[in-house]
Amino acid sequence: MAKKLNDLSALGAFAYSTNEDLYFDNGEDDMETPANSQQKLEAVFSNKGRGGKTVTIIKGFVGTEKDLKALGKHLKNKCGVGGSIKDGEIIIQGKHRDKIMDILAKEGYKVKRVGG
């Protein structure tokens, strides 16, 4: 017996097309994360849009979202502060640029100081 659907949301992410050239991206990363020594990161201070509170932002990471999140978690733990990962950037609460640069350099990353 067929199940009755109340609306289209019950279908989930199902899609059908007769277009043979249509490419479907399921959102999974096929890319691998390069070695730490091949990464060129930038460490920046910022307080824009944060009510005057200063954060340290790490930009330039190339790799999977999973590896980016793991690096962000590692840096937050080492600094003992909170933070987040947004738009491919690691945001660490507070002025921890020098400490973060030391941590990343010891792990083989190339880190550049940007700004004051």
mmCIF file of N, CA and C in Angstrom:
data_model
loop_
_atom_site.group_PDB
_atom_site.id
_atom_site.type_symbol
_atom_site.label_atom_id
_atom_site.label_comp_id
_atom_site.label_asym_id
_atom_site.label_seq_id
_atom_site.Cartn_x
_atom_site.Cartn_y
_atom_site.Cartn_z
ATOM 1 N N MET A 1 0.841 -1.177 0.000
ATOM 2 C CA MET A 1 0.000 0.000 0.000
ATOM 3 C C MET A 1 0.888 1.242 0.000
ATOM 4 N N ALA A 2 0.588 2.212 -0.829
ATOM 5 C CA ALA A 2 1.374 3.439 -0.947
ATOM 6 C C ALA A 2 1.067 4.375 0.214
ATOM 7 N N LYS A 3 2.103 5.069 0.679
ATOM 8 C CA LYS A 3 1.945 6.018 1.770
ATOM 9 C C LYS A 3 1.510 7.367 1.204
ATOM 10 N N LYS A 4 0.533 7.987 1.816
ATOM 11 C CA LYS A 4 0.035 9.277 1.364
ATOM 12 C C LYS A 4 0.942 10.389 1.897
ATOM 13 N N LEU A 5 1.328 11.303 1.016
ATOM 14 C CA LEU A 5 2.164 12.432 1.399
ATOM 15 C C LEU A 5 1.299 13.660 1.621
ATOM 16 N N ASN A 6 1.548 14.357 2.723
ATOM 17 C CA ASN A 6 0.798 15.576 3.014
ATOM 18 C C ASN A 6 1.320 16.769 2.225
ATOM 19 N N ASP A 7 2.650 16.814 2.015
ATOM 20 C CA ASP A 7 3.244 17.886 1.228
ATOM 21 C C ASP A 7 4.559 17.399 0.613
ATOM 22 N N LEU A 8 5.187 18.230 -0.190
ATOM 23 C CA LEU A 8 6.408 17.844 -0.900
ATOM 24 C C LEU A 8 7.621 17.706 0.019
ATOM 25 N N SER A 9 7.592 18.292 1.211
ATOM 26 C CA SER A 9 8.741 18.195 2.116
ATOM 27 C C SER A 9 8.973 16.755 2.565
ATOM 28 N N ALA A 10 7.972 15.907 2.472
ATOM 29 C CA ALA A 10 8.118 14.507 2.855
ATOM 30 C C ALA A 10 9.025 13.751 1.879
ATOM 31 N N LEU A 11 9.245 14.326 0.702
ATOM 32 C CA LEU A 11 10.139 13.692 -0.270
ATOM 33 C C LEU A 11 11.605 13.889 0.087
ATOM 34 N N GLY A 12 11.906 14.839 0.942
ATOM 35 C CA GLY A 12 13.294 15.105 1.317
ATOM 36 C C GLY A 12 14.010 15.848 0.208
ATOM 37 N N ALA A 13 15.241 15.432 -0.110
ATOM 38 C CA ALA A 13 16.066 16.113 -1.107
ATOM 39 C C ALA A 13 15.984 15.427 -2.457
ATOM 40 N N PHE A 14 14.916 14.716 -2.727
ATOM 41 C CA PHE A 14 14.770 13.992 -3.970
ATOM 42 C C PHE A 14 14.482 14.958 -5.119
ATOM 43 N N ALA A 15 15.189 14.777 -6.243
ATOM 44 C CA ALA A 15 14.961 15.594 -7.433
ATOM 45 C C ALA A 15 15.084 14.713 -8.661
ATOM 46 N N TYR A 16 14.330 15.057 -9.698
ATOM 47 C CA TYR A 16 14.388 14.292 -10.938
ATOM 48 C C TYR A 16 14.490 15.264 -12.101
ATOM 49 N N SER A 17 15.359 14.942 -13.049
ATOM 50 C CA SER A 17 15.496 15.770 -14.229
ATOM 51 C C SER A 17 15.763 14.891 -15.432
ATOM 52 N N THR A 18 15.264 15.314 -16.590
ATOM 53 C CA THR A 18 15.541 14.593 -17.835
ATOM 54 C C THR A 18 16.756 15.168 -18.548
ATOM 55 N N ASN A 19 17.347 16.221 -17.992
ATOM 56 C CA ASN A 19 18.527 16.852 -18.580
ATOM 57 C C ASN A 19 19.750 15.984 -18.310
ATOM 58 N N GLU A 20 20.372 15.457 -19.357
ATOM 59 C CA GLU A 20 21.529 14.572 -19.204
ATOM 60 C C GLU A 20 22.787 15.321 -18.792
ATOM 61 N N ASP A 21 22.842 16.638 -19.043
ATOM 62 C CA ASP A 21 24.021 17.435 -18.716
ATOM 63 C C ASP A 21 23.964 18.024 -17.311
ATOM 64 N N LEU A 22 22.901 17.754 -16.596
ATOM 65 C CA LEU A 22 22.736 18.308 -15.258
ATOM 66 C C LEU A 22 23.736 17.677 -14.300
ATOM 67 N N TYR A 23 24.443 18.529 -13.536
ATOM 68 C CA TYR A 23 25.407 18.058 -12.547
ATOM 69 C C TYR A 23 24.807 18.258 -11.163
ATOM 70 N N PHE A 24 24.839 17.227 -10.366
ATOM 71 C CA PHE A 24 24.306 17.302 -9.011
ATOM 72 C C PHE A 24 25.441 17.245 -8.017
ATOM 73 N N ASP A 25 25.515 18.254 -7.154
ATOM 74 C CA ASP A 25 26.517 18.290 -6.096
ATOM 75 C C ASP A 25 25.823 17.919 -4.796
ATOM 76 N N ASN A 26 26.224 16.796 -4.205
ATOM 77 C CA ASN A 26 25.573 16.344 -2.977
ATOM 78 C C ASN A 26 26.156 16.988 -1.731
ATOM 79 N N GLY A 27 27.089 17.933 -1.895
ATOM 80 C CA GLY A 27 27.629 18.667 -0.771
ATOM 81 C C GLY A 27 28.809 18.001 -0.087
ATOM 82 N N GLU A 28 29.202 16.825 -0.510
ATOM 83 C CA GLU A 28 30.345 16.154 0.105
ATOM 84 C C GLU A 28 31.634 16.666 -0.510
ATOM 85 N N ASP A 29 32.639 16.852 0.324
ATOM 86 C CA ASP A 29 33.929 17.334 -0.150
ATOM 87 C C ASP A 29 34.737 16.182 -0.733
ATOM 88 N N ASP A 30 35.137 16.322 -1.986
ATOM 89 C CA ASP A 30 36.024 15.347 -2.598
ATOM 90 C C ASP A 30 37.471 15.796 -2.462
ATOM 91 N N MET A 31 37.660 17.043 -2.018
ATOM 92 C CA MET A 31 38.982 17.624 -1.915
ATOM 93 C C MET A 31 39.696 17.102 -0.661
ATOM 94 N N GLU A 32 40.995 16.978 -0.763
ATOM 95 C CA GLU A 32 41.802 16.607 0.393
ATOM 96 C C GLU A 32 42.476 17.857 0.940
ATOM 97 N N THR A 33 42.769 17.855 2.214
ATOM 98 C CA THR A 33 43.444 18.979 2.840
ATOM 99 C C THR A 33 44.942 18.860 2.600
ATOM 100 N N PRO A 34 45.580 19.925 2.057
ATOM 101 C CA PRO A 34 47.032 19.886 1.853
ATOM 102 C C PRO A 34 47.778 19.781 3.188
ATOM 103 N N ALA A 35 49.034 19.418 3.123
ATOM 104 C CA ALA A 35 49.863 19.313 4.325
ATOM 105 C C ALA A 35 49.983 20.683 4.993
ATOM 106 N N ASN A 36 50.244 20.683 6.291
ATOM 107 C CA ASN A 36 50.369 21.932 7.042
ATOM 108 C C ASN A 36 51.393 22.869 6.422
ATOM 109 N N SER A 37 52.516 22.331 5.940
ATOM 110 C CA SER A 37 53.582 23.164 5.387
ATOM 111 C C SER A 37 53.172 23.840 4.079
ATOM 112 N N GLN A 38 52.105 23.361 3.446
ATOM 113 C CA GLN A 38 51.641 23.965 2.199
ATOM 114 C C GLN A 38 50.537 24.998 2.431
ATOM 115 N N GLN A 39 50.081 25.122 3.650
ATOM 116 C CA GLN A 39 49.035 26.081 3.991
ATOM 117 C C GLN A 39 49.657 27.457 4.211
ATOM 118 N N LYS A 40 49.016 28.495 3.680
ATOM 119 C CA LYS A 40 49.462 29.875 3.894
ATOM 120 C C LYS A 40 48.316 30.616 4.579
ATOM 121 N N LEU A 41 48.439 30.758 5.893
ATOM 122 C CA LEU A 41 47.382 31.356 6.693
ATOM 123 C C LEU A 41 47.712 32.802 7.031
ATOM 124 N N GLU A 42 46.668 33.572 7.337
ATOM 125 C CA GLU A 42 46.824 34.957 7.764
ATOM 126 C C GLU A 42 46.140 35.132 9.111
ATOM 127 N N ALA A 43 46.813 35.821 10.035
ATOM 128 C CA ALA A 43 46.250 36.100 11.356
ATOM 129 C C ALA A 43 45.939 37.591 11.440
ATOM 130 N N VAL A 44 44.675 37.916 11.748
ATOM 131 C CA VAL A 44 44.189 39.290 11.712
ATOM 132 C C VAL A 44 43.417 39.605 12.983
ATOM 133 N N PHE A 45 43.561 40.844 13.499
ATOM 134 C CA PHE A 45 42.686 41.337 14.556
ATOM 135 C C PHE A 45 41.491 42.009 13.896
ATOM 136 N N SER A 46 40.326 41.904 14.512
ATOM 137 C CA SER A 46 39.142 42.584 13.987
ATOM 138 C C SER A 46 38.173 42.845 15.130
ATOM 139 N N ASN A 47 37.417 43.941 15.008
ATOM 140 C CA ASN A 47 36.325 44.196 15.950
ATOM 141 C C ASN A 47 35.105 44.731 15.222
ATOM 142 N N LYS A 48 35.102 44.650 13.908
ATOM 143 C CA LYS A 48 33.986 45.156 13.114
ATOM 144 C C LYS A 48 32.751 44.265 13.291
ATOM 145 N N GLY A 49 31.639 44.878 13.592
ATOM 146 C CA GLY A 49 30.385 44.153 13.719
ATOM 147 C C GLY A 49 30.293 43.281 14.955
ATOM 148 N N ARG A 50 31.131 43.559 15.951
ATOM 149 C CA ARG A 50 31.153 42.727 17.152
ATOM 150 C C ARG A 50 30.986 43.552 18.425
ATOM 151 N N GLY A 51 30.387 44.702 18.313
ATOM 152 C CA GLY A 51 30.140 45.540 19.483
ATOM 153 C C GLY A 51 31.414 46.018 20.152
ATOM 154 N N GLY A 52 32.490 46.216 19.399
ATOM 155 C CA GLY A 52 33.752 46.693 19.950
ATOM 156 C C GLY A 52 34.639 45.617 20.532
ATOM 157 N N LYS A 53 34.164 44.381 20.576
ATOM 158 C CA LYS A 53 34.975 43.288 21.124
ATOM 159 C C LYS A 53 35.954 42.798 20.063
ATOM 160 N N THR A 54 37.191 42.586 20.460
ATOM 161 C CA THR A 54 38.238 42.178 19.532
ATOM 162 C C THR A 54 38.284 40.670 19.396
ATOM 163 N N VAL A 55 38.474 40.215 18.162
ATOM 164 C CA VAL A 55 38.642 38.796 17.880
ATOM 165 C C VAL A 55 39.881 38.625 17.001
ATOM 166 N N THR A 56 40.420 37.416 17.013
ATOM 167 C CA THR A 56 41.515 37.052 16.126
ATOM 168 C C THR A 56 40.934 36.152 15.045
ATOM 169 N N ILE A 57 41.191 36.504 13.793
ATOM 170 C CA ILE A 57 40.648 35.740 12.673
ATOM 171 C C ILE A 57 41.794 35.074 11.919
ATOM 172 N N ILE A 58 41.637 33.793 11.644
ATOM 173 C CA ILE A 58 42.611 33.036 10.848
ATOM 174 C C ILE A 58 41.973 32.798 9.480
ATOM 175 N N LYS A 59 42.613 33.329 8.440
ATOM 176 C CA LYS A 59 42.098 33.225 7.073
ATOM 177 C C LYS A 59 43.050 32.394 6.223
ATOM 178 N N GLY A 60 42.538 31.902 5.105
ATOM 179 C CA GLY A 60 43.376 31.261 4.101
ATOM 180 C C GLY A 60 43.482 29.755 4.191
ATOM 181 N N PHE A 61 42.741 29.112 5.077
ATOM 182 C CA PHE A 61 42.819 27.655 5.193
ATOM 183 C C PHE A 61 42.221 27.008 3.956
ATOM 184 N N VAL A 62 42.946 26.041 3.396
ATOM 185 C CA VAL A 62 42.469 25.298 2.237
ATOM 186 C C VAL A 62 42.289 23.853 2.670
ATOM 187 N N GLY A 63 41.096 23.308 2.442
ATOM 188 C CA GLY A 63 40.856 21.923 2.822
ATOM 189 C C GLY A 63 39.401 21.673 3.123
ATOM 190 N N THR A 64 39.148 20.541 3.737
ATOM 191 C CA THR A 64 37.779 20.144 4.027
ATOM 192 C C THR A 64 37.221 20.912 5.220
ATOM 193 N N GLU A 65 35.919 20.997 5.263
ATOM 194 C CA GLU A 65 35.234 21.663 6.376
ATOM 195 C C GLU A 65 35.533 20.951 7.700
ATOM 196 N N LYS A 66 35.646 19.642 7.640
ATOM 197 C CA LYS A 66 35.938 18.847 8.837
ATOM 198 C C LYS A 66 37.307 19.210 9.409
ATOM 199 N N ASP A 67 38.315 19.341 8.544
ATOM 200 C CA ASP A 67 39.655 19.701 9.003
ATOM 201 C C ASP A 67 39.714 21.137 9.511
ATOM 202 N N LEU A 68 38.952 22.031 8.875
ATOM 203 C CA LEU A 68 38.894 23.418 9.334
ATOM 204 C C LEU A 68 38.304 23.482 10.739
ATOM 205 N N LYS A 69 37.227 22.745 10.958
ATOM 206 C CA LYS A 69 36.589 22.723 12.278
ATOM 207 C C LYS A 69 37.522 22.124 13.329
ATOM 208 N N ALA A 70 38.263 21.086 12.943
ATOM 209 C CA ALA A 70 39.207 20.459 13.883
ATOM 210 C C ALA A 70 40.307 21.431 14.276
ATOM 211 N N LEU A 71 40.832 22.184 13.306
ATOM 212 C CA LEU A 71 41.871 23.172 13.603
ATOM 213 C C LEU A 71 41.307 24.274 14.493
ATOM 214 N N GLY A 72 40.099 24.729 14.201
ATOM 215 C CA GLY A 72 39.469 25.762 15.025
ATOM 216 C C GLY A 72 39.280 25.303 16.459
ATOM 217 N N LYS A 73 38.836 24.083 16.633
ATOM 218 C CA LYS A 73 38.643 23.533 17.977
ATOM 219 C C LYS A 73 39.976 23.429 18.714
ATOM 220 N N HIS A 74 41.009 22.997 17.993
ATOM 221 C CA HIS A 74 42.346 22.877 18.586
ATOM 222 C C HIS A 74 42.849 24.247 19.067
ATOM 223 N N LEU A 75 42.690 25.278 18.245
ATOM 224 C CA LEU A 75 43.152 26.620 18.620
ATOM 225 C C LEU A 75 42.350 27.183 19.790
ATOM 226 N N LYS A 76 41.043 26.951 19.794
ATOM 227 C CA LYS A 76 40.219 27.429 20.911
ATOM 228 C C LYS A 76 40.635 26.755 22.214
ATOM 229 N N ASN A 77 40.922 25.456 22.154
ATOM 230 C CA ASN A 77 41.358 24.737 23.351
ATOM 231 C C ASN A 77 42.701 25.239 23.849
ATOM 232 N N LYS A 78 43.649 25.464 22.939
ATOM 233 C CA LYS A 78 44.981 25.939 23.327
ATOM 234 C C LYS A 78 44.933 27.333 23.954
ATOM 235 N N CYS A 79 44.017 28.173 23.461
ATOM 236 C CA CYS A 79 43.912 29.532 23.988
ATOM 237 C C CYS A 79 42.951 29.621 25.175
ATOM 238 N N GLY A 80 42.135 28.593 25.372
ATOM 239 C CA GLY A 80 41.200 28.588 26.486
ATOM 240 C C GLY A 80 40.076 29.591 26.326
ATOM 241 N N VAL A 81 39.662 29.818 25.075
ATOM 242 C CA VAL A 81 38.602 30.783 24.805
ATOM 243 C C VAL A 81 37.589 30.185 23.839
ATOM 244 N N GLY A 82 36.539 30.941 23.585
ATOM 245 C CA GLY A 82 35.524 30.512 22.627
ATOM 246 C C GLY A 82 35.837 31.022 21.240
ATOM 247 N N GLY A 83 34.984 30.668 20.322
ATOM 248 C CA GLY A 83 35.148 31.114 18.948
ATOM 249 C C GLY A 83 34.197 30.373 18.045
ATOM 250 N N SER A 84 34.388 30.560 16.748
ATOM 251 C CA SER A 84 33.522 29.895 15.783
ATOM 252 C C SER A 84 34.236 29.763 14.444
ATOM 253 N N ILE A 85 33.606 29.042 13.536
ATOM 254 C CA ILE A 85 34.099 28.883 12.179
ATOM 255 C C ILE A 85 32.991 29.376 11.258
ATOM 256 N N LYS A 86 33.274 30.420 10.484
ATOM 257 C CA LYS A 86 32.277 30.977 9.570
ATOM 258 C C LYS A 86 32.945 31.359 8.262
ATOM 259 N N ASP A 87 32.316 31.010 7.162
ATOM 260 C CA ASP A 87 32.778 31.397 5.828
ATOM 261 C C ASP A 87 34.238 31.032 5.579
ATOM 262 N N GLY A 88 34.661 29.882 6.071
ATOM 263 C CA GLY A 88 36.025 29.420 5.846
ATOM 264 C C GLY A 88 37.064 30.110 6.708
ATOM 265 N N GLU A 89 36.640 30.842 7.723
ATOM 266 C CA GLU A 89 37.551 31.537 8.627
ATOM 267 C C GLU A 89 37.358 31.030 10.050
ATOM 268 N N ILE A 90 38.459 30.991 10.793
ATOM 269 C CA ILE A 90 38.407 30.620 12.203
ATOM 270 C C ILE A 90 38.397 31.910 13.013
ATOM 271 N N ILE A 91 37.396 32.091 13.849
ATOM 272 C CA ILE A 91 37.260 33.296 14.661
ATOM 273 C C ILE A 91 37.471 32.912 16.117
ATOM 274 N N ILE A 92 38.523 33.480 16.723
ATOM 275 C CA ILE A 92 38.870 33.207 18.126
ATOM 276 C C ILE A 92 38.619 34.478 18.933
ATOM 277 N N GLN A 93 37.892 34.356 20.028
ATOM 278 C CA GLN A 93 37.570 35.520 20.853
ATOM 279 C C GLN A 93 38.815 36.046 21.556
ATOM 280 N N GLY A 94 39.030 37.358 21.479
ATOM 281 C CA GLY A 94 40.127 38.006 22.185
ATOM 282 C C GLY A 94 41.352 38.248 21.318
ATOM 283 N N LYS A 95 42.340 38.896 21.921
ATOM 284 C CA LYS A 95 43.605 39.208 21.232
ATOM 285 C C LYS A 95 44.605 38.088 21.496
ATOM 286 N N HIS A 96 44.612 37.088 20.644
ATOM 287 C CA HIS A 96 45.490 35.938 20.817
ATOM 288 C C HIS A 96 46.340 35.686 19.569
ATOM 289 N N ARG A 97 46.536 36.721 18.757
ATOM 290 C CA ARG A 97 47.217 36.532 17.482
ATOM 291 C C ARG A 97 48.623 35.954 17.646
ATOM 292 N N ASP A 98 49.431 36.516 18.543
ATOM 293 C CA ASP A 98 50.808 36.034 18.700
ATOM 294 C C ASP A 98 50.844 34.585 19.198
ATOM 295 N N LYS A 99 49.991 34.267 20.154
ATOM 296 C CA LYS A 99 49.934 32.908 20.682
ATOM 297 C C LYS A 99 49.494 31.923 19.595
ATOM 298 N N ILE A 100 48.482 32.301 18.828
ATOM 299 C CA ILE A 100 47.993 31.444 17.751
ATOM 300 C C ILE A 100 49.055 31.270 16.671
ATOM 301 N N MET A 101 49.762 32.348 16.351
ATOM 302 C CA MET A 101 50.821 32.253 15.344
ATOM 303 C C MET A 101 51.916 31.291 15.797
ATOM 304 N N ASP A 102 52.270 31.318 17.084
ATOM 305 C CA ASP A 102 53.271 30.387 17.621
ATOM 306 C C ASP A 102 52.779 28.946 17.536
ATOM 307 N N ILE A 103 51.527 28.720 17.912
ATOM 308 C CA ILE A 103 50.947 27.367 17.866
ATOM 309 C C ILE A 103 50.961 26.831 16.439
ATOM 310 N N LEU A 104 50.506 27.647 15.501
ATOM 311 C CA LEU A 104 50.442 27.208 14.105
ATOM 312 C C LEU A 104 51.836 26.988 13.512
ATOM 313 N N ALA A 105 52.787 27.846 13.868
ATOM 314 C CA ALA A 105 54.158 27.696 13.355
ATOM 315 C C ALA A 105 54.784 26.399 13.860
ATOM 316 N N LYS A 106 54.536 26.047 15.121
ATOM 317 C CA LYS A 106 55.069 24.800 15.669
ATOM 318 C C LYS A 106 54.475 23.575 14.979
ATOM 319 N N GLU A 107 53.274 23.722 14.431
ATOM 320 C CA GLU A 107 52.622 22.612 13.741
ATOM 321 C C GLU A 107 52.911 22.610 12.242
ATOM 322 N N GLY A 108 53.783 23.518 11.798
ATOM 323 C CA GLY A 108 54.230 23.498 10.412
ATOM 324 C C GLY A 108 53.497 24.418 9.461
ATOM 325 N N TYR A 109 52.539 25.193 9.942
ATOM 326 C CA TYR A 109 51.810 26.115 9.074
ATOM 327 C C TYR A 109 52.658 27.352 8.794
ATOM 328 N N LYS A 110 52.464 27.948 7.628
ATOM 329 C CA LYS A 110 53.067 29.238 7.303
ATOM 330 C C LYS A 110 52.036 30.292 7.662
ATOM 331 N N VAL A 111 52.360 31.150 8.644
ATOM 332 C CA VAL A 111 51.406 32.136 9.142
ATOM 333 C C VAL A 111 51.969 33.518 8.940
ATOM 334 N N LYS A 112 51.132 34.406 8.405
ATOM 335 C CA LYS A 112 51.523 35.786 8.152
ATOM 336 C C LYS A 112 50.671 36.706 9.019
ATOM 337 N N ARG A 113 51.326 37.677 9.668
ATOM 338 C CA ARG A 113 50.620 38.670 10.481
ATOM 339 C C ARG A 113 50.102 39.745 9.540
ATOM 340 N N VAL A 114 48.826 40.045 9.644
ATOM 341 C CA VAL A 114 48.223 41.071 8.793
ATOM 342 C C VAL A 114 47.637 42.156 9.692
ATOM 343 N N GLY A 115 47.924 43.400 9.370
ATOM 344 C CA GLY A 115 47.406 44.514 10.149
ATOM 345 C C GLY A 115 48.315 44.837 11.329
ATOM 346 N N GLY A 116 47.879 45.810 12.133
ATOM 347 C CA GLY A 116 48.641 46.319 13.261
ATOM 348 C C GLY A 116 49.025 45.338 14.220
#
